[in-house]
PDB file of C-alpha atoms in Angstrom:
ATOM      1  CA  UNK A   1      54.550  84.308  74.188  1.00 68.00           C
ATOM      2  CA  UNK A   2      55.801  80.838  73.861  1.00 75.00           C
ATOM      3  CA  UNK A   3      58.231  80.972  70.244  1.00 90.00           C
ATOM      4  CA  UNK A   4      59.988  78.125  68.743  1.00 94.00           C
ATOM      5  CA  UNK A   5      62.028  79.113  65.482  1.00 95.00           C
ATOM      6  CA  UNK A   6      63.480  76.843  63.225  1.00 96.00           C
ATOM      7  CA  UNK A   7      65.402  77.896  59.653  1.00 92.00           C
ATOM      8  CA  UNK A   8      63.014  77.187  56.646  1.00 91.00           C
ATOM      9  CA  UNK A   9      66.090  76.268  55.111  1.00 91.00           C
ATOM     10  CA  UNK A  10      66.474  74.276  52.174  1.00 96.00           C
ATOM     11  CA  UNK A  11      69.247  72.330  54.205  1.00 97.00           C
ATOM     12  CA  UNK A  12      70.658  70.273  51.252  1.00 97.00           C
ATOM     13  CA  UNK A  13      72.957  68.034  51.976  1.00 97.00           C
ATOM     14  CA  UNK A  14      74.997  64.599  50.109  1.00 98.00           C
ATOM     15  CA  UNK A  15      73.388  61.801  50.496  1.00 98.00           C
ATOM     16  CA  UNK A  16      75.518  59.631  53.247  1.00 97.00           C
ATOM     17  CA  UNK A  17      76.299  62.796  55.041  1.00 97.00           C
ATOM     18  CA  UNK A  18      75.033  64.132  58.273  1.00 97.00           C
ATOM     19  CA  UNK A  19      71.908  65.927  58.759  1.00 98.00           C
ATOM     20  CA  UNK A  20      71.364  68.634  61.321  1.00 97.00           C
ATOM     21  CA  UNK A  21      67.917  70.332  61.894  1.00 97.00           C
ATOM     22  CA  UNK A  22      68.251  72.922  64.675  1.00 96.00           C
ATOM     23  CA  UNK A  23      65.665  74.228  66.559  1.00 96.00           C
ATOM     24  CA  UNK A  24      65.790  77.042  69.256  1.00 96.00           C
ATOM     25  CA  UNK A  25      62.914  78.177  71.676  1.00 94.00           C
ATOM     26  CA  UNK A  26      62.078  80.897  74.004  1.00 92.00           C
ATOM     27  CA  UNK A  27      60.078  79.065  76.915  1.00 89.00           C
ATOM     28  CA  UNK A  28      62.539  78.206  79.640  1.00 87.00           C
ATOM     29  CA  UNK A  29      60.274  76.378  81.478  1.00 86.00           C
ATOM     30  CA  UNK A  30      59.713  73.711  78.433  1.00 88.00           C
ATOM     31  CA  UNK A  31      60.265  69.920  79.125  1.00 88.00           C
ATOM     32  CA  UNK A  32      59.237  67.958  75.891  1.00 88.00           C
ATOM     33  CA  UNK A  33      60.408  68.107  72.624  1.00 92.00           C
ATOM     34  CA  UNK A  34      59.105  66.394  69.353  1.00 92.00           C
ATOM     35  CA  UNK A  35      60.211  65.942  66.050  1.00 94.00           C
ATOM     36  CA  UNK A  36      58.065  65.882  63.359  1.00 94.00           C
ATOM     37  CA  UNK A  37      58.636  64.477  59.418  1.00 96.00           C
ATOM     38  CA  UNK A  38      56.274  65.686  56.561  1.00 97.00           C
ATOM     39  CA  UNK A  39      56.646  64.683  52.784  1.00 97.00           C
ATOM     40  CA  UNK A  40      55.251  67.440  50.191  1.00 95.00           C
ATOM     41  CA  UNK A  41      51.600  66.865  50.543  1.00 94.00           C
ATOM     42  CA  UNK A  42      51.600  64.553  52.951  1.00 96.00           C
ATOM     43  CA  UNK A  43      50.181  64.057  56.586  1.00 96.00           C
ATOM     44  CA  UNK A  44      53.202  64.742  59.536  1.00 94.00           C
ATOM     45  CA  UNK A  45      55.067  62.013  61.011  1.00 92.00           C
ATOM     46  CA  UNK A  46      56.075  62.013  64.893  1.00 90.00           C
ATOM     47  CA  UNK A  47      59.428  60.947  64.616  1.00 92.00           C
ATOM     48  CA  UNK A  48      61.184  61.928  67.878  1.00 91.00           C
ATOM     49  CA  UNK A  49      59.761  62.909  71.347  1.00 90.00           C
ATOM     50  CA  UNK A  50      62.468  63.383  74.007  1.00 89.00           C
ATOM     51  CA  UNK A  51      62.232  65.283  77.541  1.00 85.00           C
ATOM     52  CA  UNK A  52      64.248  67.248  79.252  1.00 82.00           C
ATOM     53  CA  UNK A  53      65.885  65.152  81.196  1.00 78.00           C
ATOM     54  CA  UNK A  54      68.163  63.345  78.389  1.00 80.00           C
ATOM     55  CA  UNK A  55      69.010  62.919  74.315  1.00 89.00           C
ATOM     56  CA  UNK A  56      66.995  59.684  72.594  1.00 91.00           C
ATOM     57  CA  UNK A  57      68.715  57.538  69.754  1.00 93.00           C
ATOM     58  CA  UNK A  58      66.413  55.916  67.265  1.00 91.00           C
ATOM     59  CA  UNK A  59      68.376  54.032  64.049  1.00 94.00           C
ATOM     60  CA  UNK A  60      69.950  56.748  62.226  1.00 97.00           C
ATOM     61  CA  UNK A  61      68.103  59.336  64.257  1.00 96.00           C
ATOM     62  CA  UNK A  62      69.507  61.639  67.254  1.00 96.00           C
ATOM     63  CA  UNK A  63      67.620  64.162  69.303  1.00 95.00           C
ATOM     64  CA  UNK A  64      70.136  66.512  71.311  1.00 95.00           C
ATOM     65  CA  UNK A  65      68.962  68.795  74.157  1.00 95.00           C
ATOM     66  CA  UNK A  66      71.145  71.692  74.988  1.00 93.00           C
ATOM     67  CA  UNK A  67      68.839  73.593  77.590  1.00 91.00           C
ATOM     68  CA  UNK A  68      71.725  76.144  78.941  1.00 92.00           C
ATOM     69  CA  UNK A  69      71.409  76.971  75.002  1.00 93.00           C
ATOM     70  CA  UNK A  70      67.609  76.933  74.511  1.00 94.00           C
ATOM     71  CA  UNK A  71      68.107  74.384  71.269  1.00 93.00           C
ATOM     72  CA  UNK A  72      67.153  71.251  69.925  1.00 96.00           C
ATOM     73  CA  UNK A  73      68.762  69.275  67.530  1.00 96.00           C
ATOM     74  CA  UNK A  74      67.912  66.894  64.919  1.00 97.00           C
ATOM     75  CA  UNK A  75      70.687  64.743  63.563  1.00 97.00           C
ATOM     76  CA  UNK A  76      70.265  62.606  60.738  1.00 98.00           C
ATOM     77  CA  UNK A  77      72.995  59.981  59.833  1.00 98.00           C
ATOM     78  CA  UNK A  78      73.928  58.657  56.968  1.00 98.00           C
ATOM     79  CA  UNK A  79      71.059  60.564  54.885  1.00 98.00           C
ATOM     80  CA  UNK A  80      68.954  59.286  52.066  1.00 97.00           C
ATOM     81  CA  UNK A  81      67.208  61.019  49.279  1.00 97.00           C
ATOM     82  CA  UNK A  82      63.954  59.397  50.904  1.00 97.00           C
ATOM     83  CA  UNK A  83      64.528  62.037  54.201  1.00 98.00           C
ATOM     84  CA  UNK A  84      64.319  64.433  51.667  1.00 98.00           C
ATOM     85  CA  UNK A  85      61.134  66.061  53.994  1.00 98.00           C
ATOM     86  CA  UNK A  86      59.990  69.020  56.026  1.00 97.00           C
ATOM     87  CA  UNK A  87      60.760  68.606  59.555  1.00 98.00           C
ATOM     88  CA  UNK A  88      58.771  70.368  62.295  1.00 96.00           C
ATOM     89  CA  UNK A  89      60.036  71.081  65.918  1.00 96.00           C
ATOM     90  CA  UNK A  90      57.635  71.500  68.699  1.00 93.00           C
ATOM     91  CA  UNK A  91      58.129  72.321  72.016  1.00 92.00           C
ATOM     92  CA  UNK A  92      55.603  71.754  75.115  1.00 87.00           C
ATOM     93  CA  UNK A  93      55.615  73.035  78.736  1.00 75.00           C
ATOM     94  CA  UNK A  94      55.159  70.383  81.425  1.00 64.00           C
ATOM     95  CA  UNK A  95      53.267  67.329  81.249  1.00 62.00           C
ATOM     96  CA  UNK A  96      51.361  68.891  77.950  1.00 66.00           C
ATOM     97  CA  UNK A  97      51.261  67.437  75.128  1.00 73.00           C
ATOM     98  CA  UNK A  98      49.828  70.244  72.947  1.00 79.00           C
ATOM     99  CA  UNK A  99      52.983  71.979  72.406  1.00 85.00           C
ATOM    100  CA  UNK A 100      54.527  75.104  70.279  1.00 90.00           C
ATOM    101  CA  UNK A 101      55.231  74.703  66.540  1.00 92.00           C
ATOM    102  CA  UNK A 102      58.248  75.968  64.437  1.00 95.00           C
ATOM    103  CA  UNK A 103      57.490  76.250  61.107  1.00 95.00           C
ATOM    104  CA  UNK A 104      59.690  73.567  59.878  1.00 96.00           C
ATOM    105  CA  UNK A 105      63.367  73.346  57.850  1.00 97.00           C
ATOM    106  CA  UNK A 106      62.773  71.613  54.506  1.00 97.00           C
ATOM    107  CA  UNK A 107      66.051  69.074  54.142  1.00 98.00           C
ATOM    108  CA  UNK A 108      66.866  68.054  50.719  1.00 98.00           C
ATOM    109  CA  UNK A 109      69.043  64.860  50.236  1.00 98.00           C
ATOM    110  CA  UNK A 110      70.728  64.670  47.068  1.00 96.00           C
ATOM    111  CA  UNK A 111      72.636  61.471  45.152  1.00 92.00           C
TER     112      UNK A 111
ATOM    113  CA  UNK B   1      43.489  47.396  60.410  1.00 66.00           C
ATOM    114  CA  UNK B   2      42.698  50.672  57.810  1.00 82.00           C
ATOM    115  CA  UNK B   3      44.785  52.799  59.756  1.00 94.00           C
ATOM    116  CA  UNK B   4      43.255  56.229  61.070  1.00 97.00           C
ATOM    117  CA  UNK B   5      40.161  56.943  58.737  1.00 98.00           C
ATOM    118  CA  UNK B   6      39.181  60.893  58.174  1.00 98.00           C
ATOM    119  CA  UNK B   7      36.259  62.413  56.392  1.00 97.00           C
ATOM    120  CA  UNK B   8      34.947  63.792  54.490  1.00 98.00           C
ATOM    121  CA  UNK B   9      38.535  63.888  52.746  1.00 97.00           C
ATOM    122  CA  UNK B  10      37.429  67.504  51.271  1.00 98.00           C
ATOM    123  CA  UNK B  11      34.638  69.910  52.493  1.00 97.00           C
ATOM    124  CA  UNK B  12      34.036  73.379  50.786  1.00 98.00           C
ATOM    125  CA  UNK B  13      31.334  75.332  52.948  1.00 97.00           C
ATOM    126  CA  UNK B  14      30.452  78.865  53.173  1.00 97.00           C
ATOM    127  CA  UNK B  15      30.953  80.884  56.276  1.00 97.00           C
ATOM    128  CA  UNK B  16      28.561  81.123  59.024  1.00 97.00           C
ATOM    129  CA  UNK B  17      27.523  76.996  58.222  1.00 98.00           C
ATOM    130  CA  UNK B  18      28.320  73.954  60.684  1.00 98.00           C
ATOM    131  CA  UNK B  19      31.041  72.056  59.716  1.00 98.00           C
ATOM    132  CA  UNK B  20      31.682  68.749  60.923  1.00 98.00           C
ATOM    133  CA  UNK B  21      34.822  67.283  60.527  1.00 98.00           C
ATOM    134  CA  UNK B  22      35.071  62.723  61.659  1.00 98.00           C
ATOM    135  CA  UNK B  23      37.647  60.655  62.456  1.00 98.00           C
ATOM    136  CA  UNK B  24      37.743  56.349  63.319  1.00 98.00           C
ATOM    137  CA  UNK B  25      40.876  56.120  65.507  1.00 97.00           C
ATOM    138  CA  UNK B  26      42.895  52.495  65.280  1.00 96.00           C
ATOM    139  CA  UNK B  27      41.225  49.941  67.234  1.00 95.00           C
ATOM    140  CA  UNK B  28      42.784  49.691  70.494  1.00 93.00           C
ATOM    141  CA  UNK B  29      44.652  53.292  70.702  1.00 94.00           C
ATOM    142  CA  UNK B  30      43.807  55.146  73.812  1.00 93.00           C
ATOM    143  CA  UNK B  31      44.953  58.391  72.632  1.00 94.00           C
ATOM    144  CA  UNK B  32      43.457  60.522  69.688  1.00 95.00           C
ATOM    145  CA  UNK B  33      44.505  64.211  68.397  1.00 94.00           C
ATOM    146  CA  UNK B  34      42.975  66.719  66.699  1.00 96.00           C
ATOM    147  CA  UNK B  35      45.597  68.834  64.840  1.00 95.00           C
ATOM    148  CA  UNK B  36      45.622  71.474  62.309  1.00 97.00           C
ATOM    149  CA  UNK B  37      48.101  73.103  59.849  1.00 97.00           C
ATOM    150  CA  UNK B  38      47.645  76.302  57.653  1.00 95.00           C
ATOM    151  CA  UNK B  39      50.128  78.302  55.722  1.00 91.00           C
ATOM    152  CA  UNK B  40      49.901  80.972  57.899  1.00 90.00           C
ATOM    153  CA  UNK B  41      49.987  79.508  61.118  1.00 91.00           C
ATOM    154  CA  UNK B  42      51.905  76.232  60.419  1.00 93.00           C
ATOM    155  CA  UNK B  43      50.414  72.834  62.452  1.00 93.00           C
ATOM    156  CA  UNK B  44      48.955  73.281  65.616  1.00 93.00           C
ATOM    157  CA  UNK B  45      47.450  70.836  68.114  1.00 92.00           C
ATOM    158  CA  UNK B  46      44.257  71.548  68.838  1.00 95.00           C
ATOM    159  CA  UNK B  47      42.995  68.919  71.412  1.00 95.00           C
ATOM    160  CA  UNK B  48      43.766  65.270  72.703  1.00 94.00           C
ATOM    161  CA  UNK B  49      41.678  62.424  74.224  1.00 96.00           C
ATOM    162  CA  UNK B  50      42.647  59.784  76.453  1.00 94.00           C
ATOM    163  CA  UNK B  51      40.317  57.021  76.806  1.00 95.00           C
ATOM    164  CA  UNK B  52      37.839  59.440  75.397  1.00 96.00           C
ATOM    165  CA  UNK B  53      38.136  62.285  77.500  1.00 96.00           C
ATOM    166  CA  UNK B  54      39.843  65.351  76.724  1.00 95.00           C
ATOM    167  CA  UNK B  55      42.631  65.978  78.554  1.00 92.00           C
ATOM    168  CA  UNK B  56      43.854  69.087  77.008  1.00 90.00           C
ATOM    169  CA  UNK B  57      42.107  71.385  75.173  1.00 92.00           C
ATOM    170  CA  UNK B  58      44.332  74.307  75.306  1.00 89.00           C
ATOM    171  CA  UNK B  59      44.785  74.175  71.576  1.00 90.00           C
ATOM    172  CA  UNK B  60      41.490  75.324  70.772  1.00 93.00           C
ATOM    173  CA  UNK B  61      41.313  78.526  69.096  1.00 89.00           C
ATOM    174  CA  UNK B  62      37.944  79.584  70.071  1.00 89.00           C
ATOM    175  CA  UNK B  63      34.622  78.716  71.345  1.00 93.00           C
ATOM    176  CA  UNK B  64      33.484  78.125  67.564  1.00 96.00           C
ATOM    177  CA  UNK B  65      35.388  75.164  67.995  1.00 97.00           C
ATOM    178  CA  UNK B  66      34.357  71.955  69.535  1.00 97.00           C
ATOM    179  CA  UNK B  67      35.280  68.447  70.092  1.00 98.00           C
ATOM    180  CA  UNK B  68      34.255  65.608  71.068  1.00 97.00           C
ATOM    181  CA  UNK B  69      34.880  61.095  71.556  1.00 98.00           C
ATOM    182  CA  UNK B  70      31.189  59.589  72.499  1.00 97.00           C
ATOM    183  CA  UNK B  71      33.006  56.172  72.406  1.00 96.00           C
ATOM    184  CA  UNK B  72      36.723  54.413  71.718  1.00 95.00           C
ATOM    185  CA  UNK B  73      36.011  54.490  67.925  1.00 96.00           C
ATOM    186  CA  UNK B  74      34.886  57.889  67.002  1.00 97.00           C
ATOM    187  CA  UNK B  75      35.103  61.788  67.179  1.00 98.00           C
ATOM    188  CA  UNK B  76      34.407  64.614  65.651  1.00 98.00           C
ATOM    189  CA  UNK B  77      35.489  68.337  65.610  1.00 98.00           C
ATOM    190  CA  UNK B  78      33.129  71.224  65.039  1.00 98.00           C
ATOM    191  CA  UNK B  79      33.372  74.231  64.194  1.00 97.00           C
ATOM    192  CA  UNK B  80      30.016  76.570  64.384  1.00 97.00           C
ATOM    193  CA  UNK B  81      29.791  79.013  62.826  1.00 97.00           C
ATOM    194  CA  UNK B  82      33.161  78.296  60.299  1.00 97.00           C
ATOM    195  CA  UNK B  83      34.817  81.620  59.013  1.00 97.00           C
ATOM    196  CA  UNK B  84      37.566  81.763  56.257  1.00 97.00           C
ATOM    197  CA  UNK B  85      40.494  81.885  58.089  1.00 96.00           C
ATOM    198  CA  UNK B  86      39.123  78.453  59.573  1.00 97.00           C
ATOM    199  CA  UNK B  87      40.289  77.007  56.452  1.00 97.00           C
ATOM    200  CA  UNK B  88      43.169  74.815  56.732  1.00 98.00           C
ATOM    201  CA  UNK B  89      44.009  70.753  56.790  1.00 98.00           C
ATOM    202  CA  UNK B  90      42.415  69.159  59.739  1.00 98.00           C
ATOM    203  CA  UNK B  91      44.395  66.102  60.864  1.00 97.00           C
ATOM    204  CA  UNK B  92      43.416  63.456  62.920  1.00 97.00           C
ATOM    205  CA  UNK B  93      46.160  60.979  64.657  1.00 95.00           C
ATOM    206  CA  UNK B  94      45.837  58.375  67.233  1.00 95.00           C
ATOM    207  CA  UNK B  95      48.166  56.439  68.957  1.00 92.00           C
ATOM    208  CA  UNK B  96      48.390  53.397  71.674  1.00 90.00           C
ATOM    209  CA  UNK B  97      49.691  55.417  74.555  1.00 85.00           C
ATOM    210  CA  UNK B  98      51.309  58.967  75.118  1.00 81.00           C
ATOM    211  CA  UNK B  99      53.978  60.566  72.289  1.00 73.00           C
ATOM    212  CA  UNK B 100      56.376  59.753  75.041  1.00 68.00           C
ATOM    213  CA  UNK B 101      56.083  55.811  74.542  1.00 64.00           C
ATOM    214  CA  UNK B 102      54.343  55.297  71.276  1.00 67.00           C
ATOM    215  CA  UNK B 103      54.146  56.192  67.506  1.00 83.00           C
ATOM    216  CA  UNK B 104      51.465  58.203  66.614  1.00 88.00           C
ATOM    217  CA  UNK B 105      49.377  57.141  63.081  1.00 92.00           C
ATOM    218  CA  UNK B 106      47.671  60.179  61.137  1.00 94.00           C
ATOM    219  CA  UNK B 107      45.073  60.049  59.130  1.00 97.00           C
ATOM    220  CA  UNK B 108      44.949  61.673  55.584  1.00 97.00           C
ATOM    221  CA  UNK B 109      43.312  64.790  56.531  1.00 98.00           C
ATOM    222  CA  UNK B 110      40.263  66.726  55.856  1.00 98.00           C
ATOM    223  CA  UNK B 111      40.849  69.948  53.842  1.00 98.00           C
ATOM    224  CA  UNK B 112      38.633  72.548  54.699  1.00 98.00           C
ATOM    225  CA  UNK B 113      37.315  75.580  52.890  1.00 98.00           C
ATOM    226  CA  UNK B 114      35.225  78.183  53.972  1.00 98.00           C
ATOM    227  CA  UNK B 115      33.816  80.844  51.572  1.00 97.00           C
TER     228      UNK B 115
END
């Protein structure tokens, strides 16, 4: 069975620091890799999507692959209270696109 | 454009009814998702169209549920008969082209209950 754990956290963190959201999974075989952003309440956010074959910058966002490792990483720069959000890995096999959860790390910025 | 447009926004049924659940993608997106998140099982996708045909449905949890896109503006999801534990927030996102290459917009949900 296909698992993708994440830490529920809270991850709190300064605000202007560096944010990292790990993410490990079990599937060997998996090839794409999303991010995912939800505010209390709110509907989720695809944030990231990388595959295997390479790490994707986006502004103050940084997806990491380690596949030897079976992780993911999230890395937020230069945090603000407004990331202060659950974020959601999600791992998918192939050319899928329905992949495997986690259950998300809840990251709290703070002034 | 209104963005991705869900409803009803809340449905309270009791188990063993039809329940229909809508979505109106954004004009223009090819792709369209079906997810859903619970507390106990976190958010799942259940389904996605391309060009309204479903290309994966592998999300499904059971026959009970359904899905469909007659056209480029509309689908629904449908679960007969709905049990409790098919209570959850039912989200519907579309996009203009795969995860890969595009954002994806989500619509404000539909929360289900089933008594």
């Amino acid at each position: 069975q296909k698992e993708v754990e994440q830490n529920s956290g809270p991850l709190s963190v300064p605000e202007g620091a560096i944010a990292s959201l790990n993410c490990t999974y079990s599937d060997r075989g998996s090839q794409s890799f999303f991010w995912y952003r939800q505010y209390s309440g709110k509907s989720p956010e695809l944030i990231m999507f990388i595959y295997s074959n390479g790490d994707k910058e986006d502004g103050r966002f940084t997806a990491q692959l380690n596949k030897a490792s079976q992780y993911v990483s999230l890395l937020i720069r230069d945090s603000q209270p407004s990331d202060s959000a659950t974020y959601l890995c999600a791992v998918g096999q192939g050319g899928s696109y329905i992949p495997t959860f986690g259950r998300g790390t809840s990251l709290i910025v703070h002034p | 454009d209104a963005g991705v447009i869900q409803s009803p926004r809340h449905e309270v049924t009791e188990m063993g009814q039809e329940v229909t659940l809508r979505c109106k993608p954004i004009s223009g997106h090819d792709y369209l998702f079906w997810y859903r998140q619970t507390m106990m099982r976190g958010l799942e996708l259940l389904i996605y169209f391309n060009n309204n045909v479903p290309i994966d449905d592998s999300g499904m949890p059971e026959d009970r549920f359904s899905a469909k896109m007659p056209n480029a503006s509309f689908s629904t999801l449908k679960i007969q008969p709905s049990e409790p534990r098919d209570s959850a927030v039912y989200f519907c996102a579309s996009s203009l082209g795969p995860p890969s290459y595009n954002e994806q917009f989500f619509g404000p949900g539909t929360r289900l209950t089933v008594l």
